[in-house]
Short mmCIF file of N, CA and C and ligand atoms in Angstrom, two decimals:
data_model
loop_
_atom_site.label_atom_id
_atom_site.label_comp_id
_atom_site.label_asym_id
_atom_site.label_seq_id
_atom_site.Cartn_x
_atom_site.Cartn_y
_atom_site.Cartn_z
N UNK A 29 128.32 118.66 86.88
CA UNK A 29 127.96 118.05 88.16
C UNK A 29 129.01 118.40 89.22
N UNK A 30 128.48 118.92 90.57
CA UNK A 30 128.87 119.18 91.10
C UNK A 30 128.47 118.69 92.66
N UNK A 31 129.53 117.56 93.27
CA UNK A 31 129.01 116.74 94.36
C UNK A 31 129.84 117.94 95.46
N UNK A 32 129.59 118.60 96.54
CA UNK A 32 129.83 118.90 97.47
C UNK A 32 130.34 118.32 98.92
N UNK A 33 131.39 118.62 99.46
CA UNK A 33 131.56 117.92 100.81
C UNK A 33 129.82 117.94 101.55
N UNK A 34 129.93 117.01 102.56
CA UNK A 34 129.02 116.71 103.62
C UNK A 34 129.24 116.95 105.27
N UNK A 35 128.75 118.18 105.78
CA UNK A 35 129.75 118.67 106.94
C UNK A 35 129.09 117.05 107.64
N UNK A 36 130.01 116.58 108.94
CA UNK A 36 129.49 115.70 109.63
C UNK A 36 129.28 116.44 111.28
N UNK A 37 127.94 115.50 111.89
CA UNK A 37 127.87 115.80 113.09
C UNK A 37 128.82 116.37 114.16
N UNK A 38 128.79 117.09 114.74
CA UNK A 38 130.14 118.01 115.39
C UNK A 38 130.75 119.14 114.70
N UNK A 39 129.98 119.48 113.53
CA UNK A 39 130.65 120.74 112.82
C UNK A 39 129.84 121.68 113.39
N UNK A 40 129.91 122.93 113.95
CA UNK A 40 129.26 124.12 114.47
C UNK A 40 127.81 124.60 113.44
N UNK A 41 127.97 124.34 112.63
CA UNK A 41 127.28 124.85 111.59
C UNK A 41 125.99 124.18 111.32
N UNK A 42 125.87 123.05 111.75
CA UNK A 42 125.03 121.87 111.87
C UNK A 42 124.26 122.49 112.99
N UNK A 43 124.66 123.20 113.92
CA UNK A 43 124.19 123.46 115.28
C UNK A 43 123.40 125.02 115.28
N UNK A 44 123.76 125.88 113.96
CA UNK A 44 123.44 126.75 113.71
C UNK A 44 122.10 126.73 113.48
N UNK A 45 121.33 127.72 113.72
CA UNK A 45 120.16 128.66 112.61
C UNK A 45 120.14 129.00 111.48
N UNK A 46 119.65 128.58 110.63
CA UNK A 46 120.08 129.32 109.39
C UNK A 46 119.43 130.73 109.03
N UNK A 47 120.33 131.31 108.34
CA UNK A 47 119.75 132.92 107.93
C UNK A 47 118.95 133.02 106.73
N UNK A 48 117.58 133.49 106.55
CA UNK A 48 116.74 133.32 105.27
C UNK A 48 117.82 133.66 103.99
N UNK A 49 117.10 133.01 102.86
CA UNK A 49 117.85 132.88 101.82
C UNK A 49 117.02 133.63 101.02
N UNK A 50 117.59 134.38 99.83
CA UNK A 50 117.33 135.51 99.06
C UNK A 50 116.94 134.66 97.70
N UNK A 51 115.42 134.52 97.51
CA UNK A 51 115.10 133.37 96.12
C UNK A 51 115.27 134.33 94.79
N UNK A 52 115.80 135.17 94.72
CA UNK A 52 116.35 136.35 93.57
C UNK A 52 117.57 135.73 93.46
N UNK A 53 118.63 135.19 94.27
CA UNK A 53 119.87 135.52 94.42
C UNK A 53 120.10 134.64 92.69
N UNK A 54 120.50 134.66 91.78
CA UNK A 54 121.28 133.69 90.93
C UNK A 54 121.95 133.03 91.47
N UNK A 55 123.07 132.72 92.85
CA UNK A 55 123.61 132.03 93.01
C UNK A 55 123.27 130.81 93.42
N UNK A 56 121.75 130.85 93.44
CA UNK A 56 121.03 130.01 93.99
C UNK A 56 120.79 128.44 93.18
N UNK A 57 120.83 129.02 91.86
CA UNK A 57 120.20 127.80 91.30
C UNK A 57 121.85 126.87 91.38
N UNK A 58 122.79 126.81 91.43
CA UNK A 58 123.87 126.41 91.02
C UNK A 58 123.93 125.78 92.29
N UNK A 59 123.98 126.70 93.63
CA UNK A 59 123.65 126.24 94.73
C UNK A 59 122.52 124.79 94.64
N UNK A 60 121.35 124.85 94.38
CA UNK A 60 120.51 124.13 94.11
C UNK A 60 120.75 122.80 93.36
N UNK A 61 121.58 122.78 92.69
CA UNK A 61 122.07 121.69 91.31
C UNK A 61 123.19 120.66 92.18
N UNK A 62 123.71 121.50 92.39
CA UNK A 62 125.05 120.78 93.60
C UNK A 62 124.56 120.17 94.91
N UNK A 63 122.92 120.86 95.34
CA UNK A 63 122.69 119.90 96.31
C UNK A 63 122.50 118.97 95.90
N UNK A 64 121.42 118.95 94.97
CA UNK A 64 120.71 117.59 94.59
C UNK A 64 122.05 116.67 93.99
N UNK A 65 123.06 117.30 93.18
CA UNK A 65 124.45 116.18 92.84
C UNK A 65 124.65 115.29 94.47
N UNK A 66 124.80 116.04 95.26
CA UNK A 66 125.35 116.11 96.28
C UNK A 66 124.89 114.57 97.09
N UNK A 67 123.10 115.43 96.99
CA UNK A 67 122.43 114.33 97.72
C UNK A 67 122.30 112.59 96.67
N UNK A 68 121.65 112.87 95.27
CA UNK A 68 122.04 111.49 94.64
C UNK A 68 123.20 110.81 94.76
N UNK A 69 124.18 111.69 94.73
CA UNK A 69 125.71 110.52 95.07
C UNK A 69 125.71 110.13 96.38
N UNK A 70 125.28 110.41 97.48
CA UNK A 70 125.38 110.21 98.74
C UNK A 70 123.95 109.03 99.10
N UNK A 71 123.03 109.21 98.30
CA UNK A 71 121.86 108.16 97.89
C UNK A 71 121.09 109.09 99.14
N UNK A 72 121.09 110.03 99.21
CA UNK A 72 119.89 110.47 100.34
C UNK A 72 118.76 110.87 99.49
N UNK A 73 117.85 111.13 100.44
CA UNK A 73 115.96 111.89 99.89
C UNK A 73 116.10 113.08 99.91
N UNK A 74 117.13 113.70 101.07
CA UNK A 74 116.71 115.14 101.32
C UNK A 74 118.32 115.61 101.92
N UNK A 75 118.22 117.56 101.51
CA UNK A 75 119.63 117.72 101.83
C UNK A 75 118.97 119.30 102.14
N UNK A 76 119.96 119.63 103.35
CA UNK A 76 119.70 120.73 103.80
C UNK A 76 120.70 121.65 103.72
N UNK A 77 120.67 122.78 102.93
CA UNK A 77 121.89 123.97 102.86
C UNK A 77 123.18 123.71 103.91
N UNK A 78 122.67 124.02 104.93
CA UNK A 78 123.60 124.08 106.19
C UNK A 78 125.16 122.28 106.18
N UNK A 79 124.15 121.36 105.53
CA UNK A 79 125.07 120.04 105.46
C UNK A 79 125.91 120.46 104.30
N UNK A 80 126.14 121.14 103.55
CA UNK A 80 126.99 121.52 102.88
C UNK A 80 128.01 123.15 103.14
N UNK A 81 127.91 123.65 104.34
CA UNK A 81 128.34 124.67 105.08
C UNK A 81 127.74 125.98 104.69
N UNK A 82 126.31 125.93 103.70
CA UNK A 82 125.81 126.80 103.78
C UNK A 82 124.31 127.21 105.09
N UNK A 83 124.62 128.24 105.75
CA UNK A 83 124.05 128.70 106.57
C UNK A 83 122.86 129.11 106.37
N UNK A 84 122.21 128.82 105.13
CA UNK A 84 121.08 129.65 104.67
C UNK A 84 119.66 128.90 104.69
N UNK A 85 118.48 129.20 104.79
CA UNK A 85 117.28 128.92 104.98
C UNK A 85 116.68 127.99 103.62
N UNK A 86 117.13 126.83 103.30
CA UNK A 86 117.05 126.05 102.26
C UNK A 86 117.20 124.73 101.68
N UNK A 87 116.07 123.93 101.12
CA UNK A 87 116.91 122.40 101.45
C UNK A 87 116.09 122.07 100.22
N UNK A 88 116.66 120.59 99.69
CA UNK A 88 116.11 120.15 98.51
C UNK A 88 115.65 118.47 99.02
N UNK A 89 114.59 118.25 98.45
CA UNK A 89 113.80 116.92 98.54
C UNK A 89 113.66 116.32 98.00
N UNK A 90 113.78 114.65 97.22
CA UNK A 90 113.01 114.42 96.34
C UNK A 90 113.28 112.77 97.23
N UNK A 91 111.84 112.51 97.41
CA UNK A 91 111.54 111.74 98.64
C UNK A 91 111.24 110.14 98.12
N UNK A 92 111.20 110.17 96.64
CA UNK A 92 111.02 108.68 95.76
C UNK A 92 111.39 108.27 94.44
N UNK A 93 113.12 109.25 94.49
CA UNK A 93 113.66 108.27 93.98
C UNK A 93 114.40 107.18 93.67
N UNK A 94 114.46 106.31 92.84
CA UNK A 94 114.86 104.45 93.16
C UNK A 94 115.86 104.70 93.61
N UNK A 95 116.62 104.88 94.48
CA UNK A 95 117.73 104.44 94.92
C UNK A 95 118.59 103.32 94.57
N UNK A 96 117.59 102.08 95.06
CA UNK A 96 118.19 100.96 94.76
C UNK A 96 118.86 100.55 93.71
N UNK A 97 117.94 100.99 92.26
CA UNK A 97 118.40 100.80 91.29
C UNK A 97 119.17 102.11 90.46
N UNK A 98 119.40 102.80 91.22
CA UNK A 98 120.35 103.93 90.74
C UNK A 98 120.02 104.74 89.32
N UNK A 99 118.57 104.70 88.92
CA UNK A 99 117.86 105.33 88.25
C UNK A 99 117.38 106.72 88.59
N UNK A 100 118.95 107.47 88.79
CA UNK A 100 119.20 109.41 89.17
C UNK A 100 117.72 109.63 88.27
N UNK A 101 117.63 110.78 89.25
CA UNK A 101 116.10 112.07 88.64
C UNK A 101 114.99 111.51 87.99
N UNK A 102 114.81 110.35 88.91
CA UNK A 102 113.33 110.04 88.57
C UNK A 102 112.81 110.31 89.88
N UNK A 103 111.54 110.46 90.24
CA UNK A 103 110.64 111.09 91.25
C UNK A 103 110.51 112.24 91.15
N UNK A 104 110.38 113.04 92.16
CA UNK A 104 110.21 114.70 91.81
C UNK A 104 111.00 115.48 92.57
N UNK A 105 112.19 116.48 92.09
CA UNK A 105 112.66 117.35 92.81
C UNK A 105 111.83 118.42 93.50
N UNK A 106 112.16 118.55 94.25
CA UNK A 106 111.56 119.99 94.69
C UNK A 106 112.61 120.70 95.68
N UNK A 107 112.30 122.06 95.83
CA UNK A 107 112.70 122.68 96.06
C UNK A 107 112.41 124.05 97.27
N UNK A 108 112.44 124.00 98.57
CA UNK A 108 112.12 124.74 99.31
C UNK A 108 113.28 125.92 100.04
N UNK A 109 112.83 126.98 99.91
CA UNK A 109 113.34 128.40 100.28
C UNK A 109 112.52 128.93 101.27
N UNK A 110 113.53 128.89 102.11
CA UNK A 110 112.32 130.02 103.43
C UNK A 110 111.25 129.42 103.88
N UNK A 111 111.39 127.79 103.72
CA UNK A 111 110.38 127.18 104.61
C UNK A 111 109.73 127.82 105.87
N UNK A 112 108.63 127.44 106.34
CA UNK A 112 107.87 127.29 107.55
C UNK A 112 106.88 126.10 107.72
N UNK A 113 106.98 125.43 109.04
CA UNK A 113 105.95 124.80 109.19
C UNK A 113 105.24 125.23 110.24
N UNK A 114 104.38 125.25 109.10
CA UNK A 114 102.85 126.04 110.39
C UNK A 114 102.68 125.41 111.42
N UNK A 115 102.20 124.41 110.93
CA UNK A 115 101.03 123.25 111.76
C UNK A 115 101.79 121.95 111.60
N UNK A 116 101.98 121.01 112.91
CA UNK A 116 102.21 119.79 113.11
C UNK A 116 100.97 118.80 113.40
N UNK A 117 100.25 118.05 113.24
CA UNK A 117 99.62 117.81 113.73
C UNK A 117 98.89 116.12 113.07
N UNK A 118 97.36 115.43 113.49
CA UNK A 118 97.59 113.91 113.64
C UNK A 118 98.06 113.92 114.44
N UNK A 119 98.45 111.80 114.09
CA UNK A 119 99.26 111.08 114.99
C UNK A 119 100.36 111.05 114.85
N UNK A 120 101.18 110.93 116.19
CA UNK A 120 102.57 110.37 116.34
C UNK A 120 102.92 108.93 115.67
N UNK A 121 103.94 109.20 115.29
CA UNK A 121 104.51 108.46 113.92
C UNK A 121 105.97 108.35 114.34
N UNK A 122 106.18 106.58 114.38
CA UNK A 122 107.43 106.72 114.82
C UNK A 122 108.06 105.86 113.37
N UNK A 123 109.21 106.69 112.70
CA UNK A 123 109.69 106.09 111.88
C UNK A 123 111.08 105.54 111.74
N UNK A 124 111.95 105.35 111.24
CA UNK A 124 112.91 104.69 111.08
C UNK A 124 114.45 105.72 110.18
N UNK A 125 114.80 106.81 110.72
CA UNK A 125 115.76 108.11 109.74
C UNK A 125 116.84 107.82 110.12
N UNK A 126 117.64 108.25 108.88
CA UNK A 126 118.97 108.84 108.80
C UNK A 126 119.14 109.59 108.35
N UNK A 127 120.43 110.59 107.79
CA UNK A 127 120.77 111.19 108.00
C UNK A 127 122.55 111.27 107.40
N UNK A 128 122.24 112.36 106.73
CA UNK A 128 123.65 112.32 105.85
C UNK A 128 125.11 112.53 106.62
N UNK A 129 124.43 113.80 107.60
CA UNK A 129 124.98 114.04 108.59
C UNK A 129 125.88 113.38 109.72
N UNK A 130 124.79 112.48 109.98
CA UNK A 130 125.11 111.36 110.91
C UNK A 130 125.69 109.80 110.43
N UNK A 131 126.68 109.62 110.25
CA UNK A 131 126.69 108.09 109.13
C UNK A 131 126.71 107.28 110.33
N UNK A 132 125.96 106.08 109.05
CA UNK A 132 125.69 104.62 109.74
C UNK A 132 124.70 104.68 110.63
N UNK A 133 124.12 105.64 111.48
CA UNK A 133 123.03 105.34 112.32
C UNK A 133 121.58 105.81 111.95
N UNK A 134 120.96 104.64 112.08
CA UNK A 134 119.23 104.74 111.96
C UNK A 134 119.06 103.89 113.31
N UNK A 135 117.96 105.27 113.67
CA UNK A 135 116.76 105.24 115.00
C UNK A 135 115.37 105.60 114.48
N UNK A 136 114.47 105.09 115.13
CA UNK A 136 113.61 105.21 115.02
C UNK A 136 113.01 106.72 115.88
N UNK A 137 112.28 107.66 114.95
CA UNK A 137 112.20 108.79 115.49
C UNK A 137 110.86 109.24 115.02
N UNK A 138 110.41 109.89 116.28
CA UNK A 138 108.89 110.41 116.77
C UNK A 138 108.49 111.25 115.91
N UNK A 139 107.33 111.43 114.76
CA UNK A 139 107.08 113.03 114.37
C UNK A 139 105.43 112.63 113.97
N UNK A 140 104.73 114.03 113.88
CA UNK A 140 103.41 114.01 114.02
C UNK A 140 103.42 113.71 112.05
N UNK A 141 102.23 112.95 111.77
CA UNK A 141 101.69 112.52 110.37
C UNK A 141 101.50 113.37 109.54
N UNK A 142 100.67 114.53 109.96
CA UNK A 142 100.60 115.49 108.64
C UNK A 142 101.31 117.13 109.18
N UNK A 143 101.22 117.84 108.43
CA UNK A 143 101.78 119.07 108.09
C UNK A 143 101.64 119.84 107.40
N UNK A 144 101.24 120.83 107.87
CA UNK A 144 100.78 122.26 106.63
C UNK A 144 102.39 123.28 106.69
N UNK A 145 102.13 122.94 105.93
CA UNK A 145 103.61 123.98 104.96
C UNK A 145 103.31 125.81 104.37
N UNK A 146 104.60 126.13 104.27
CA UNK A 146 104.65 126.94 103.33
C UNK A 146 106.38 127.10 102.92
N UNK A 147 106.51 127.64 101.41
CA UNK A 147 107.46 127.68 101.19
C UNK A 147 107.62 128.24 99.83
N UNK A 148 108.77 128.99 99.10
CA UNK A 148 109.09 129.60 97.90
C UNK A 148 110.06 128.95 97.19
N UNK A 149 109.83 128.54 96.10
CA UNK A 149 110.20 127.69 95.00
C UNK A 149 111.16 128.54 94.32
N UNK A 150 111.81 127.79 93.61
CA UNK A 150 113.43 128.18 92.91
C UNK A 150 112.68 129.27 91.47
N UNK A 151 111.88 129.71 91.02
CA UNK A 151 110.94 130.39 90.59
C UNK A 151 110.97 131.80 91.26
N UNK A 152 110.68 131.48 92.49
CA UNK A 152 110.15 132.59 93.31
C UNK A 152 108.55 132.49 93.62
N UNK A 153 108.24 131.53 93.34
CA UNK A 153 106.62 131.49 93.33
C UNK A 153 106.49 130.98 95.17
N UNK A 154 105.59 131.48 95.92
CA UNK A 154 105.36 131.22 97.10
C UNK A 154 104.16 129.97 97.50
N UNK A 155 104.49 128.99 97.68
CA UNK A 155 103.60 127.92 98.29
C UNK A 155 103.05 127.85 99.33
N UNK A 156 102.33 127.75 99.65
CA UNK A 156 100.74 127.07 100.88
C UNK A 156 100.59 125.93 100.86
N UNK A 157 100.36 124.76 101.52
CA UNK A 157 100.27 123.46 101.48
C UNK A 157 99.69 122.70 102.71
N UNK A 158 98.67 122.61 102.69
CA UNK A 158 97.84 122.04 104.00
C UNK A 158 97.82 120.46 104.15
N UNK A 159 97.84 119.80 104.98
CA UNK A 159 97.47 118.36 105.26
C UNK A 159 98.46 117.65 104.46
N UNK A 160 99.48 117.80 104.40
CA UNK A 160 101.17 117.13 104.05
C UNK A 160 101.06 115.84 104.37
N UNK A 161 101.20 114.60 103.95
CA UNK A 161 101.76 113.22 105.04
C UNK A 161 102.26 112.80 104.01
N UNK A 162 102.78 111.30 104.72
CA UNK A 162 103.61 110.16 104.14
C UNK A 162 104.78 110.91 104.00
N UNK A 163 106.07 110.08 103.49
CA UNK A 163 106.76 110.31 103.54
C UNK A 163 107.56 112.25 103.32
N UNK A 164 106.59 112.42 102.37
CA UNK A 164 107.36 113.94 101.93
C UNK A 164 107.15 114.63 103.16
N UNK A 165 106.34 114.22 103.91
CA UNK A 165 105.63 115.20 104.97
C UNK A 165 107.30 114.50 106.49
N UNK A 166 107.64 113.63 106.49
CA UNK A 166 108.23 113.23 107.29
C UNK A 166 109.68 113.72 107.01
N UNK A 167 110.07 113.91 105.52
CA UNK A 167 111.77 114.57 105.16
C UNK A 167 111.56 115.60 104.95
N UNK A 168 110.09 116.82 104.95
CA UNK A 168 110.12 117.79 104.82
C UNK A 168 110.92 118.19 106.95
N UNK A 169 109.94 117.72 108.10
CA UNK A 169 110.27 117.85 109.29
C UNK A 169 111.77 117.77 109.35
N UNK A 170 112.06 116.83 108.65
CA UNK A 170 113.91 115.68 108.73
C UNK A 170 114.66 117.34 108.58
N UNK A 171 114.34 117.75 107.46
CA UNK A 171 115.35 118.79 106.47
C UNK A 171 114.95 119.66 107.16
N UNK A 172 113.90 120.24 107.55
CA UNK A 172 113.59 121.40 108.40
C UNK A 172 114.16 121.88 109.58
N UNK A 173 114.01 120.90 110.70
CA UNK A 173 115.17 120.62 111.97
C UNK A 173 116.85 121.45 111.31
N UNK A 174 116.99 120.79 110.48
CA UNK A 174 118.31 121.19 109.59
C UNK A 174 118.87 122.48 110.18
N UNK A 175 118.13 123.39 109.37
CA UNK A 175 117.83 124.61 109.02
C UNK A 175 117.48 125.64 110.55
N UNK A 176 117.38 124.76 111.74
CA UNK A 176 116.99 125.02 113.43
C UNK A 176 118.27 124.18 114.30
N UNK A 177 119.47 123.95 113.61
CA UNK A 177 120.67 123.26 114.12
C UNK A 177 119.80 121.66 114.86
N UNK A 178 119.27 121.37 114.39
CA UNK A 178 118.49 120.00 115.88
C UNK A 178 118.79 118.68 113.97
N UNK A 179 119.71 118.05 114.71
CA UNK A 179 119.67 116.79 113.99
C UNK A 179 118.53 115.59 114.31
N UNK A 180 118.23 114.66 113.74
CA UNK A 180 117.18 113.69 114.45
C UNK A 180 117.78 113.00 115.68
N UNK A 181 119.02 113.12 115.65
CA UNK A 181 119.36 112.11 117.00
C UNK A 181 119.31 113.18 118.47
N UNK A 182 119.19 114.57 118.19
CA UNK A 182 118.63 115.43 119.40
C UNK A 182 117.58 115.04 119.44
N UNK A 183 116.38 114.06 118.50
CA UNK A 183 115.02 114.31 119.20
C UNK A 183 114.60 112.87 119.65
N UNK A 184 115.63 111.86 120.18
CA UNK A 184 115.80 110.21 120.98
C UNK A 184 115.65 110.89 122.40
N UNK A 185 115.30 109.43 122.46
CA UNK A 185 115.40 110.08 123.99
C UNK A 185 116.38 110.14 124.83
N UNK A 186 116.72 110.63 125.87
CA UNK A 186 117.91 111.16 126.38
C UNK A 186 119.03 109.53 126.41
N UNK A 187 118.30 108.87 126.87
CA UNK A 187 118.94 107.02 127.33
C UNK A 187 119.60 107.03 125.70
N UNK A 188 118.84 106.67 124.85
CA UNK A 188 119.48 106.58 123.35
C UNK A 188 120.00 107.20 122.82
N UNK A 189 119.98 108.75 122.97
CA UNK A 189 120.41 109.65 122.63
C UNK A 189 122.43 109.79 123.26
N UNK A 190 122.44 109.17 123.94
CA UNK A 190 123.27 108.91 124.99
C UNK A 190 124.14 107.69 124.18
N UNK A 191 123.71 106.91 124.25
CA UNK A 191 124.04 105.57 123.82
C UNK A 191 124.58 105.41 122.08
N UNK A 192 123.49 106.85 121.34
CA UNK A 192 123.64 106.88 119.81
C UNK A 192 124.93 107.71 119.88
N UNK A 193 125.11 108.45 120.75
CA UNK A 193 126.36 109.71 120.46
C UNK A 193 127.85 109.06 120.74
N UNK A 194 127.74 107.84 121.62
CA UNK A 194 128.98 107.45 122.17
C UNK A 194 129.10 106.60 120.36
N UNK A 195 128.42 105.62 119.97
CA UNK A 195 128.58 105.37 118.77
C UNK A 195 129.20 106.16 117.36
N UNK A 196 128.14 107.28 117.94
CA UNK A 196 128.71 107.80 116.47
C UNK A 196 130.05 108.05 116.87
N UNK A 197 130.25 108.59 118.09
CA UNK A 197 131.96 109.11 118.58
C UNK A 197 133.09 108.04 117.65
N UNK A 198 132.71 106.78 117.68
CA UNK A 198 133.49 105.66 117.93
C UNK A 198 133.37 105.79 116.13
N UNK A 199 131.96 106.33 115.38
CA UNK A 199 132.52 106.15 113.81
C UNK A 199 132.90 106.73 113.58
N UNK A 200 132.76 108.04 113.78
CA UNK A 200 133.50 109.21 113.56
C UNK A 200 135.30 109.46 113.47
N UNK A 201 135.58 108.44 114.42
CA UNK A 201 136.60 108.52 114.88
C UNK A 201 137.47 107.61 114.05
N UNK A 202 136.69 106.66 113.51
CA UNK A 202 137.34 105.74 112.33
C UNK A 202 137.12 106.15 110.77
N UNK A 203 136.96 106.66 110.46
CA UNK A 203 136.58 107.35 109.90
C UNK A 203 137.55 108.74 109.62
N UNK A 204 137.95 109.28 110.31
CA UNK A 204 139.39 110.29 110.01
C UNK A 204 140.34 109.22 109.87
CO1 CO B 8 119.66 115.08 107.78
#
């Protein structure tokens, strides 16, 4: 097991693009193992390459498991490489995220209900996935942003967005 640092908000890299990731590479799966360590010790759903200072087109999900009761690798891992989301679409859906990235703050943030996907599995096998919702469909968007430098607190609105950044300044800052 291998838990990884967690870059925090204000690291350049967070702000980056990521560069597609090579689903041949072997270094991948190890890569892959250390997120998910990464993300269960940290108690998140979802972890995106780049929050661990990798720059690459890749994030891991697993959107129900117990947390609460600290019953690790139950729900379903999965695994996306070289995501795209096609299609956004439904209703606006305002939910309630955080963010590993960002500590201590949850806002409530705007995203459309369903989602058609595509994406390549730690396999190499290539996925299609039409009409996405509920939650997987909402940390697939979360982790995706990732991977396009845009954290959820770029997508508040400017007033909160404003108001969330002077905060985090102030945890951030306690915190070193
Ligand atoms: Co995040």
């Amino acid at each position: 097991m291998a838990v990884r640092d967690i870059l925090i908000c204000g690291d350049p890299v967070l702000k980056r693009k990521a560069a597609p990731a090579d689903p041949t590479d072997p270094e991948l799966k190890t890569i892959v193992k250390d997120m998910f360590d990464t993300m269960y010790e940290n108690r998140g759903v979802g972890l995106a390459a780049p929050q661990i200072g990798l720059s690459i087109s890749l994030f891991v999900i697993n959107h129900d498991w117990n947390r609460d009761e600290g019953k690790e690798k139950d729900g379903v891992e999965e695994v996306f490489i070289n995501p795209k989301l096609l299609k956004a679409y439904g209703k606006d859906e305002g939910y309630e995220e955080g963010c590993l990235s960002v500590p201590e703050i949850h806002e409530k943030v705007q995203r459309k209900d369903t989602i058609d996907i595509e994406y390549t599995d730690l396999k190499g096998k290539k996925h299609t996935e039409t009409g996405v919702t509920g939650l997987r469909a909402r940390v697939f968007q979360h982790e995706y942003d990732h991977l396009h430098g845009i954290l959820f607190i770029d997508r508040l609105s400017p007033v909160k967005k404003m108001f969330v950044k002077k905060e985090l300044k102030r945890i951030i800052e306690e915190m070193e």
